[in-house]
Each structure stands twice: as structure tokens, then as C-alpha cells.
Amino acid sequence: MTTCPGCGRDLDAEELVRHERDRFVVVHCPDCKRPLGRYNRHGDDPRTDDRRG
């Protein structure tokens, strides 16, 4: 559980809004929209992805 520093709401991980941007996942509060983090999607490097065809 995390607490949003913008609105003070306690949020479980499944409540966070997620957006994928290139190789990153950006999460923010669903109420006040304050960004809460940006994470690298490990294992999604297009240079080594065998699923490219």
C-alpha cells in the first residue's frame, strides 16, 4: 500500500493508474493524477526480443 503525497489517499497497487511509455511504466493517483513513479519494464529490450518476427 502507498499513500499519495498529493491528496493523502491510501492506495493499493491495483488501484494505481498505469500508462506504458516506451520501455517505462508510469503510475499515478486515480484521484488527483499526481505521478507516483516511473519504472523500467525489464526484459522488453527490442534489440534482444525474439518475438519480433
Short mmCIF file of C-alpha atoms in Angstrom, two decimals:
data_model
loop_
_atom_site.label_atom_id
_atom_site.label_comp_id
_atom_site.label_asym_id
_atom_site.label_seq_id
_atom_site.Cartn_x
_atom_site.Cartn_y
_atom_site.Cartn_z
CA MET A 1 0.00 0.00 0.00
CA THR A 2 1.18 3.52 -0.75
CA THR A 3 -0.09 6.93 0.27
CA CYS A 4 -0.41 9.64 -2.37
CA PRO A 5 1.56 12.73 -1.30
CA GLY A 6 -0.85 14.91 -3.28
CA CYS A 7 -4.24 14.01 -1.83
CA GLY A 8 -3.29 11.71 1.05
CA ARG A 9 -5.33 8.75 -0.20
CA ASP A 10 -4.12 5.27 0.73
CA LEU A 11 -3.86 3.20 -2.45
CA ASP A 12 -3.34 -0.50 -3.13
CA ALA A 13 -1.17 -1.37 -6.13
CA GLU A 14 -4.19 -2.43 -8.23
CA GLU A 15 -5.81 1.00 -7.73
CA LEU A 16 -2.94 2.91 -9.34
CA VAL A 17 -3.42 4.09 -12.92
CA ARG A 18 -0.69 2.80 -15.25
CA HIS A 19 0.48 4.08 -18.62
CA GLU A 20 3.17 2.49 -20.77
CA ARG A 21 5.61 4.94 -22.37
CA ASP A 22 8.32 3.33 -24.50
CA ARG A 23 10.13 0.99 -22.09
CA PHE A 24 8.67 2.63 -18.97
CA VAL A 25 5.55 2.17 -16.91
CA VAL A 26 4.30 5.41 -15.34
CA VAL A 27 1.88 5.18 -12.39
CA HIS A 28 -0.28 7.93 -10.93
CA CYS A 29 -3.06 8.52 -8.40
CA PRO A 30 -6.55 7.92 -9.84
CA ASP A 31 -7.97 10.85 -7.85
CA CYS A 32 -5.55 13.77 -8.06
CA LYS A 33 -3.49 12.41 -11.02
CA ARG A 34 -0.19 13.04 -9.23
CA PRO A 35 2.63 10.89 -10.67
CA LEU A 36 3.82 8.33 -8.15
CA GLY A 37 6.58 6.60 -10.06
CA ARG A 38 8.19 5.54 -13.31
CA TYR A 39 9.53 2.04 -13.72
CA ASN A 40 11.66 0.36 -16.37
CA ARG A 41 9.97 -2.66 -17.95
CA HIS A 42 12.79 -5.21 -17.62
CA GLY A 43 13.06 -7.80 -20.35
CA ASP A 44 11.36 -5.73 -23.07
CA ASP A 45 14.52 -4.65 -24.90
CA PRO A 46 13.55 -4.66 -28.61
CA ARG A 47 17.18 -5.38 -29.58
CA THR A 48 17.01 -8.81 -27.92
CA ASP A 49 13.31 -9.66 -28.32
CA ASP A 50 12.99 -12.90 -30.33
CA ARG A 51 9.25 -12.30 -30.89
CA ARG A 52 9.89 -9.55 -33.48
CA GLY A 53 9.43 -11.98 -36.33
#
